[in-house]
Short mmCIF file of C-alpha atoms and ligand atoms in Angstrom, two decimals:
data_model
loop_
_atom_site.label_atom_id
_atom_site.label_comp_id
_atom_site.label_asym_id
_atom_site.label_seq_id
_atom_site.Cartn_x
_atom_site.Cartn_y
_atom_site.Cartn_z
CA MET A 1 0.00 0.00 0.00
CA LYS A 2 1.38 3.41 -0.97
CA PRO A 3 0.43 6.51 1.09
CA SER A 4 -1.16 8.13 -1.95
CA GLU A 5 -3.68 5.32 -2.19
CA VAL A 6 -5.30 6.38 1.07
CA LEU A 7 -7.63 9.25 0.42
CA CYS A 8 -8.54 12.11 2.68
CA VAL A 9 -12.22 12.58 2.02
CA ASP A 10 -14.63 14.90 3.78
CA THR A 11 -18.13 13.92 2.77
CA THR A 12 -20.05 16.03 5.26
CA SER A 13 -19.97 19.35 3.37
CA ASP A 14 -19.23 20.83 -0.05
CA LYS A 15 -17.05 23.48 1.52
CA PRO A 16 -13.47 22.47 2.34
CA ASP A 17 -12.74 22.35 6.08
CA LEU A 18 -9.90 24.65 7.17
CA LYS A 19 -9.13 22.27 10.05
CA ASN A 20 -8.03 19.63 7.51
CA MET A 21 -5.37 21.96 6.13
CA THR A 22 -1.71 22.47 6.94
CA LEU A 23 -0.26 25.98 7.19
CA ASP A 24 1.07 25.70 3.61
CA GLU A 25 -2.37 24.75 2.33
CA ILE A 26 -4.10 27.61 4.14
CA GLU A 27 -1.44 29.96 2.78
CA SER A 28 -2.15 28.90 -0.80
CA PHE A 29 -5.87 29.32 -0.21
CA ILE A 30 -5.31 32.82 1.21
CA ALA A 31 -2.88 33.69 -1.61
CA GLY A 32 -5.63 32.69 -4.07
CA LEU A 33 -7.79 35.39 -2.49
CA GLY A 34 -5.01 37.92 -3.04
CA LYS A 35 -4.22 38.30 0.66
CA GLN A 36 -0.90 38.21 2.53
CA LYS A 37 0.53 34.95 3.84
CA TYR A 38 0.55 35.94 7.52
CA ARG A 39 -3.25 35.88 7.48
CA ALA A 40 -2.95 32.07 7.29
CA GLN A 41 -0.95 32.06 10.51
CA GLN A 42 -3.60 34.19 12.20
CA ILE A 43 -6.41 31.88 11.08
CA MET A 44 -4.54 28.79 12.20
CA LYS A 45 -3.89 30.33 15.64
CA TRP A 46 -7.56 31.21 16.03
CA MET A 47 -8.64 27.64 15.25
CA HIS A 48 -6.03 25.62 17.08
CA GLN A 49 -4.70 27.94 19.81
CA ALA A 50 -7.82 29.94 20.68
CA GLY A 51 -10.31 27.15 19.95
CA VAL A 52 -12.48 29.42 17.81
CA THR A 53 -15.02 27.78 15.50
CA SER A 54 -16.67 30.79 13.88
CA PHE A 55 -15.12 33.36 11.57
CA ASP A 56 -16.95 36.14 13.47
CA GLU A 57 -14.64 35.65 16.43
CA MET A 58 -11.46 36.25 14.39
CA SER A 59 -11.26 39.86 15.47
CA ASN A 60 -7.99 40.74 13.78
CA LEU A 61 -9.45 40.01 10.32
CA SER A 62 -11.62 42.59 8.59
CA LYS A 63 -15.36 41.95 8.32
CA THR A 64 -15.24 41.76 4.53
CA PHE A 65 -12.34 39.32 4.57
CA ARG A 66 -14.14 37.15 7.12
CA ALA A 67 -17.24 37.10 4.93
CA GLU A 68 -15.14 36.24 1.88
CA ILE A 69 -13.48 33.23 3.49
CA GLU A 70 -16.70 32.06 5.08
CA SER A 71 -18.31 31.86 1.65
CA GLN A 72 -15.66 29.37 0.53
CA VAL A 73 -14.51 27.30 3.52
CA ARG A 74 -15.78 26.13 6.89
CA ILE A 75 -14.43 25.12 10.30
CA SER A 76 -15.54 21.76 11.67
CA SER A 77 -15.66 20.85 15.34
CA LEU A 78 -15.96 17.70 17.43
CA ILE A 79 -18.67 17.64 20.07
CA ILE A 80 -17.81 16.47 23.57
CA GLU A 81 -20.49 13.99 24.54
CA LYS A 82 -19.10 12.98 27.92
CA ILE A 83 -16.00 13.17 30.12
CA GLN A 84 -15.49 10.41 32.68
CA ALA A 85 -12.88 10.46 35.46
CA SER A 86 -11.24 7.32 36.77
CA ARG A 87 -10.26 6.76 40.40
CA ASP A 88 -6.58 6.95 39.35
CA GLY A 89 -7.00 10.38 37.70
CA THR A 90 -7.24 9.15 34.10
CA LYS A 91 -9.99 10.85 32.10
CA LYS A 92 -11.85 9.49 29.10
CA ILE A 93 -13.41 11.91 26.62
CA LEU A 94 -16.18 10.67 24.35
CA PHE A 95 -16.45 12.73 21.16
CA ARG A 96 -19.31 12.81 18.68
CA LEU A 97 -18.31 13.30 15.04
CA GLU A 98 -20.37 15.20 12.47
CA ASP A 99 -21.78 11.95 11.05
CA ASN A 100 -22.78 10.88 14.61
CA ASN A 101 -20.10 8.23 14.98
CA CYS A 102 -18.26 8.39 18.30
CA ILE A 103 -14.60 8.10 19.25
CA GLU A 104 -12.65 8.32 22.49
CA SER A 105 -9.46 9.95 23.74
CA VAL A 106 -7.83 9.34 27.10
CA LEU A 107 -5.96 11.85 29.29
CA ILE A 108 -3.25 10.14 31.29
CA ARG A 109 -1.54 11.82 34.22
CA GLU A 110 2.29 11.71 34.17
CA LYS A 111 4.57 13.26 36.83
CA ASN A 112 4.39 16.91 35.74
CA HIS A 113 2.16 16.86 32.70
CA TRP A 114 -0.61 15.02 30.87
CA THR A 115 -0.46 12.68 27.89
CA LEU A 116 -3.34 12.51 25.43
CA CYS A 117 -4.00 9.10 23.91
CA MET A 118 -5.76 9.83 20.59
CA SER A 119 -7.83 7.81 18.15
CA THR A 120 -7.15 7.64 14.41
CA GLN A 121 -10.09 5.51 13.22
CA VAL A 122 -13.66 4.70 14.22
CA GLY A 123 -13.04 1.08 15.27
CA CYS A 124 -10.22 -1.00 13.80
CA GLN A 125 -9.98 -3.61 11.05
CA MET A 126 -6.83 -5.35 12.27
CA GLY A 127 -8.67 -7.97 14.30
CA CYS A 128 -6.17 -8.52 17.13
CA ARG A 129 -7.58 -11.27 19.27
CA PHE A 130 -7.00 -9.60 22.64
CA CYS A 131 -8.34 -6.16 21.76
CA LEU A 132 -11.84 -4.95 22.53
CA THR A 133 -11.55 -2.09 20.01
CA GLY A 134 -10.73 -4.65 17.31
CA LYS A 135 -13.65 -6.86 18.32
CA GLY A 136 -16.04 -3.97 17.69
CA GLY A 137 -15.12 -3.95 13.96
CA PHE A 138 -14.26 -1.06 11.68
CA THR A 139 -16.42 1.87 10.61
CA ARG A 140 -14.17 4.46 8.96
CA ASN A 141 -10.94 6.44 8.95
CA LEU A 142 -10.82 9.72 10.85
CA LEU A 143 -10.19 12.89 8.87
CA PRO A 144 -7.12 14.97 9.77
CA SER A 145 -9.46 17.55 11.37
CA GLU A 146 -11.02 14.86 13.57
CA ILE A 147 -7.60 13.68 14.75
CA VAL A 148 -6.33 17.22 15.39
CA ASP A 149 -9.48 18.41 17.14
CA GLN A 150 -9.11 15.78 19.88
CA ILE A 151 -6.21 17.78 21.31
CA THR A 152 -7.76 21.21 20.75
CA MET A 153 -11.01 20.16 22.41
CA ALA A 154 -9.22 18.44 25.30
CA ARG A 155 -7.16 21.60 25.87
CA PHE A 156 -10.20 23.86 26.01
CA ASN A 157 -12.59 21.61 27.91
CA THR A 158 -10.61 20.04 30.74
CA PRO A 159 -8.74 21.70 33.62
CA GLU A 160 -5.68 19.59 32.72
CA GLY A 161 -5.87 20.68 29.08
CA ASP A 162 -3.20 23.37 29.18
CA ASN A 163 -0.74 20.87 30.48
CA ILE A 164 -1.04 18.28 27.71
CA LYS A 165 2.55 17.93 26.58
CA ASN A 166 2.64 14.47 25.02
CA ILE A 167 0.54 12.76 22.41
CA VAL A 168 0.33 9.04 21.74
CA MET A 169 -1.66 7.72 18.79
CA MET A 170 -2.65 4.65 20.71
CA GLY A 171 -6.42 5.06 21.09
CA MET A 172 -8.98 3.53 18.75
CA GLY A 173 -7.68 2.38 15.39
CA GLU A 174 -4.46 1.65 13.55
CA PRO A 175 -2.77 4.95 12.58
CA LEU A 176 -0.76 3.42 9.74
CA ALA A 177 -3.91 2.00 8.15
CA ASN A 178 -5.08 5.63 7.92
CA TYR A 179 -1.69 6.81 6.83
CA LYS A 180 -2.33 9.92 4.79
CA ASN A 181 -4.74 11.50 7.26
CA THR A 182 -2.53 10.62 10.23
CA VAL A 183 0.53 12.26 8.65
CA GLN A 184 -1.51 15.32 7.68
CA ALA A 185 -2.76 15.55 11.29
CA ILE A 186 0.80 15.25 12.62
CA LYS A 187 1.88 18.13 10.36
CA ILE A 188 -0.91 20.32 11.76
CA ILE A 189 -0.47 19.26 15.41
CA THR A 190 3.28 20.00 15.35
CA ASN A 191 3.01 23.34 13.51
CA ASP A 192 3.98 26.42 15.53
CA TYR A 193 0.68 28.10 14.63
CA GLY A 194 -1.34 24.92 15.26
CA PRO A 195 -1.50 23.02 18.57
CA ALA A 196 2.32 23.33 18.47
CA VAL A 197 3.19 20.01 20.11
CA SER A 198 6.88 19.20 19.73
CA PRO A 199 7.39 16.29 17.28
CA ARG A 200 9.62 14.69 19.93
CA LYS A 201 6.51 14.46 22.12
CA VAL A 202 4.39 12.67 19.51
CA THR A 203 4.37 8.87 19.32
CA VAL A 204 2.64 6.77 16.69
CA SER A 205 1.81 3.22 17.76
CA THR A 206 1.37 0.48 15.16
CA CYS A 207 0.50 -3.21 15.09
CA GLY A 208 3.22 -3.57 12.43
CA ILE A 209 2.21 -2.52 8.91
CA VAL A 210 5.81 -2.79 7.77
CA PRO A 211 5.88 -0.73 4.51
CA MET A 212 4.11 2.15 6.22
CA ILE A 213 6.66 2.21 9.07
CA GLU A 214 9.29 3.05 6.46
CA HIS A 215 7.12 5.82 5.00
CA LEU A 216 6.45 7.24 8.47
CA GLY A 217 10.18 7.49 9.17
CA ASN A 218 10.70 9.38 5.91
CA ASP A 219 7.66 11.65 6.19
CA THR A 220 7.72 12.70 9.88
CA PRO A 221 10.17 13.05 12.79
CA VAL A 222 7.83 11.44 15.35
CA ASN A 223 8.53 8.55 17.74
CA LEU A 224 7.54 5.00 16.93
CA ALA A 225 5.89 2.44 19.20
CA VAL A 226 5.21 -1.11 18.05
CA SER A 227 2.68 -3.46 19.59
CA LEU A 228 4.76 -6.62 19.49
CA ASN A 229 3.09 -8.94 21.99
CA ALA A 230 4.97 -12.10 21.02
CA SER A 231 8.51 -13.24 20.28
CA ASP A 232 7.72 -15.99 17.76
CA ASN A 233 5.63 -16.01 14.60
CA GLU A 234 3.34 -18.82 15.67
CA THR A 235 2.13 -16.96 18.75
CA ARG A 236 2.02 -13.59 17.00
CA ASN A 237 0.06 -15.07 14.06
CA MET A 238 -2.50 -16.33 16.54
CA LEU A 239 -2.76 -12.99 18.40
CA MET A 240 -2.36 -10.50 15.56
CA PRO A 241 -3.48 -11.41 12.00
CA ILE A 242 -1.22 -8.68 10.51
CA ASN A 243 1.75 -10.91 11.39
CA ARG A 244 0.73 -13.38 8.68
CA ILE A 245 1.45 -10.65 6.13
CA TYR A 246 4.42 -9.00 7.85
CA PRO A 247 6.15 -11.54 10.10
CA ILE A 248 8.31 -10.61 13.08
CA GLU A 249 11.61 -10.66 11.14
CA SER A 250 10.36 -8.07 8.62
CA LEU A 251 8.92 -5.95 11.43
CA ILE A 252 12.19 -5.91 13.35
CA GLU A 253 14.13 -5.11 10.18
CA ALA A 254 11.85 -2.08 9.55
CA CYS A 255 12.51 -0.96 13.14
CA ARG A 256 16.26 -1.39 12.72
CA THR A 257 16.24 0.97 9.74
CA PHE A 258 13.72 3.47 11.20
CA PRO A 259 15.53 6.84 11.14
CA MET A 260 16.07 8.08 14.68
CA PRO A 261 18.19 10.73 16.33
CA ARG A 262 20.81 9.46 18.75
CA ARG A 263 19.57 8.41 22.17
CA ARG A 264 15.99 7.99 20.96
CA ARG A 265 14.50 4.52 21.11
CA ILE A 266 11.56 2.62 19.71
CA THR A 267 9.02 1.52 22.31
CA PHE A 268 7.84 -2.07 22.09
CA GLU A 269 4.52 -2.74 23.77
CA TYR A 270 4.19 -6.29 24.99
CA ILE A 271 0.92 -7.41 26.53
CA LEU A 272 1.56 -10.21 29.01
CA ILE A 273 -1.11 -12.89 28.64
CA ALA A 274 -1.15 -15.82 31.08
CA GLY A 275 0.12 -19.04 29.51
CA VAL A 276 0.35 -17.52 26.01
CA ASN A 277 3.44 -15.28 25.83
CA ASP A 278 4.56 -14.73 29.42
CA SER A 279 7.13 -17.46 30.15
CA PRO A 280 10.81 -16.82 30.97
CA ASN A 281 11.57 -18.62 27.66
CA ASP A 282 9.46 -16.07 25.79
CA ALA A 283 11.40 -13.30 27.53
CA GLU A 284 14.77 -14.90 26.61
CA ARG A 285 13.70 -15.21 22.97
CA LEU A 286 12.49 -11.60 22.99
CA ALA A 287 15.85 -10.42 24.33
CA ARG A 288 17.60 -12.40 21.57
CA ILE A 289 15.54 -11.17 18.60
CA MET A 290 15.76 -7.52 19.67
CA LYS A 291 19.55 -7.45 19.86
CA GLY A 292 20.94 -4.29 18.27
CA VAL A 293 17.57 -2.49 17.99
CA PRO A 294 17.58 0.75 20.02
CA CYS A 295 14.49 -0.01 22.06
CA LYS A 296 12.68 -0.07 25.37
CA PHE A 297 9.85 -2.32 26.51
CA ASN A 298 6.48 -1.46 27.95
CA LEU A 299 5.11 -4.59 29.54
CA ILE A 300 1.33 -4.34 29.86
CA PRO A 301 -0.45 -7.00 31.92
CA PHE A 302 -3.46 -8.08 29.83
CA ASN A 303 -6.57 -6.12 30.72
CA GLU A 304 -9.37 -8.56 31.24
CA TYR A 305 -12.85 -7.62 30.14
CA PRO A 306 -16.15 -9.49 30.36
CA GLU A 307 -15.95 -12.61 28.18
CA SER A 308 -12.26 -12.10 27.31
CA GLU A 309 -10.71 -15.43 26.39
CA PHE A 310 -7.36 -14.50 27.97
CA THR A 311 -6.28 -13.80 31.55
CA THR A 312 -3.70 -11.64 33.30
CA PRO A 313 -0.59 -13.38 34.65
CA GLY A 314 0.18 -13.24 38.39
CA ASP A 315 2.64 -10.63 39.67
CA GLU A 316 5.47 -13.17 40.10
CA ARG A 317 5.25 -14.21 36.48
CA ILE A 318 5.24 -10.55 35.36
CA ASP A 319 8.26 -9.73 37.53
CA ALA A 320 10.15 -12.77 36.23
CA PHE A 321 9.53 -11.72 32.61
CA GLN A 322 10.68 -8.18 33.31
CA ASN A 323 13.78 -9.40 35.15
CA VAL A 324 14.94 -11.45 32.15
CA LEU A 325 14.85 -8.34 29.96
CA ILE A 326 16.63 -6.27 32.60
CA LYS A 327 19.28 -8.99 32.96
CA HIS A 328 19.92 -8.55 29.22
CA ARG A 329 20.35 -4.79 29.85
CA TYR A 330 17.11 -3.64 28.28
CA THR A 331 14.91 -0.94 29.76
CA ALA A 332 11.66 -2.67 30.63
CA VAL A 333 8.85 -1.09 32.59
CA THR A 334 5.63 -2.73 33.66
CA ARG A 335 2.86 -0.36 32.85
CA LYS A 336 -0.24 -1.14 34.81
CA SER A 337 -2.95 0.20 32.55
CA LYS A 338 -4.71 3.22 33.91
CA GLY A 339 -8.40 4.00 33.87
CA ARG A 340 -9.65 0.40 34.00
CA ASP A 341 -12.73 1.31 36.04
CA ILE A 342 -14.00 3.55 33.21
CA LEU A 343 -12.89 1.24 30.35
CA ALA A 344 -10.20 3.73 29.35
CA ALA A 345 -7.31 1.27 29.60
CA CYS A 346 -5.28 -0.07 26.66
CA GLY A 347 -7.44 -1.79 24.09
CA GLN A 348 -10.69 -1.01 25.89
CA LEU A 349 -11.83 1.98 23.84
CA ARG A 350 -14.95 1.41 21.85
CA GLY A 351 -16.38 4.86 21.26
CA GLN A 352 -19.76 3.71 22.44
CA VAL A 353 -22.47 5.78 23.97
CA GLU A 354 -24.16 3.71 26.63
CA LYS A 355 -27.54 2.48 25.53
CA HIS A 356 -29.53 3.87 28.47
CA GLU A 357 -28.34 7.41 27.91
CA ASN A 358 -30.24 9.99 25.99
CA VAL A 359 -27.73 11.47 23.59
CA SER A 360 -29.95 13.47 21.33
N1 SAH B 1 -3.47 0.02 16.62
C1 SAH B 1 -2.31 0.52 17.26
C2 SAH B 1 -2.57 1.61 18.25
C3 SAH B 1 -3.70 1.43 19.23
S1 SAH B 1 -3.86 -0.16 19.99
C4 SAH B 1 -1.51 -0.60 17.89
O1 SAH B 1 -1.95 -1.73 17.89
O2 SAH B 1 -0.39 -0.31 18.31
C5 SAH B 1 -3.79 0.14 21.67
C6 SAH B 1 -2.75 -0.62 22.50
O3 SAH B 1 -3.47 -1.36 23.47
C7 SAH B 1 -1.87 -1.61 21.77
O4 SAH B 1 -0.52 -1.46 22.23
C8 SAH B 1 -2.41 -2.96 22.19
O5 SAH B 1 -1.41 -3.93 22.17
C9 SAH B 1 -2.96 -2.68 23.58
N2 SAH B 1 -4.06 -3.54 23.98
C10 SAH B 1 -5.12 -3.91 23.23
N3 SAH B 1 -5.94 -4.72 23.96
C11 SAH B 1 -5.38 -4.84 25.19
C12 SAH B 1 -5.75 -5.53 26.37
N4 SAH B 1 -6.87 -6.25 26.45
N5 SAH B 1 -4.93 -5.44 27.44
C13 SAH B 1 -3.80 -4.70 27.40
N6 SAH B 1 -3.40 -4.01 26.31
C14 SAH B 1 -4.18 -4.09 25.21
FE1 SF4 B 2 -6.44 -2.48 16.14
FE2 SF4 B 2 -4.34 -1.90 17.70
FE3 SF4 B 2 -6.53 -3.14 18.71
FE4 SF4 B 2 -4.91 -4.46 17.04
S1 SF4 B 2 -4.37 -3.67 19.07
S2 SF4 B 2 -7.17 -4.43 16.95
S3 SF4 B 2 -4.29 -2.85 15.65
S4 SF4 B 2 -6.44 -1.07 17.88
#
């Protein structure tokens, strides 16, 4: 799959949405109207840094200019349907899209700042066996505007919003299966006149669509996380169907060649599932196959959910696995998923509005 084959289509309106556009694209639009370039910077700041959704509020643009742009383009906006807080401080935001589909983002508290875990698709088509998002099936790709607006809305509608410093594309969906829109969103999110998040603070997580990992490295300077979850092809084939197309060896090779500044590392997520991939032998094999890849491990004990076919290993088993990796001089942290009580933990996002609620 080439990036150009994935289209960025907005079907909700005839007018192009300014929130889908990068600074360069807004500049060409403005230039077409015979206006100066810096007007594009002003418009972008209004949308992404002031959270403005109507042209009337852009007070440093003349009335006639505002009317002129309004006749040609529009500004979309996500609607916040609900914000839930977990006992551990994690917050889950449920957004309604213009076509009434719903997605979720999660705010995770770090030491001195907050991380926003964003969605890139409504659902997911990758079918990983352990993942509740995957079990819900796939509806559609998110538009760049719908990816970007998750951070703008979170910033303006939560007390923690100002302090969102990191972004992980690890919510609903597979970012590299929505490649073009994800990269467009990254360009907007990291622009100085947009949400202005440093590219070093943006991480894209993938289940391992190998050719797109290479494109991502060439097209953006963001960090890479890979959901690995197994150290042999037989187990990974069983857990993650994508492995039958791009087996572990090809995935690791793509990671080896992923362009990275010195001292940066790829994060490998590894869900520990009792009796499936959590033995000391699995850990030894993992240490062996990762040799020479600049990496760190996030070990995530499997989050059980009603009717899940897998279970979480006991603490001893988790510690033993982690200790093998540490013995081999890897950085390995055990990341107890946050927000379990509100189904905001890894793989639990479904973008569903509870049936008993009136959401009209
Ligand atoms: N599609 C991308 C990004 C989002 S997936 C990817 O797969 O990387 C969200 C993360 O949650 C992945 O790292 C996945 O391995 C993890 N996950 C999914 N279901 C889980 C579960 N039941 N318990 C723990 N982690 C889970
Ligand atoms: Fe999709 Fe990621 Fe869940 Fe797999 S783990 S089904 S790729 S969201």
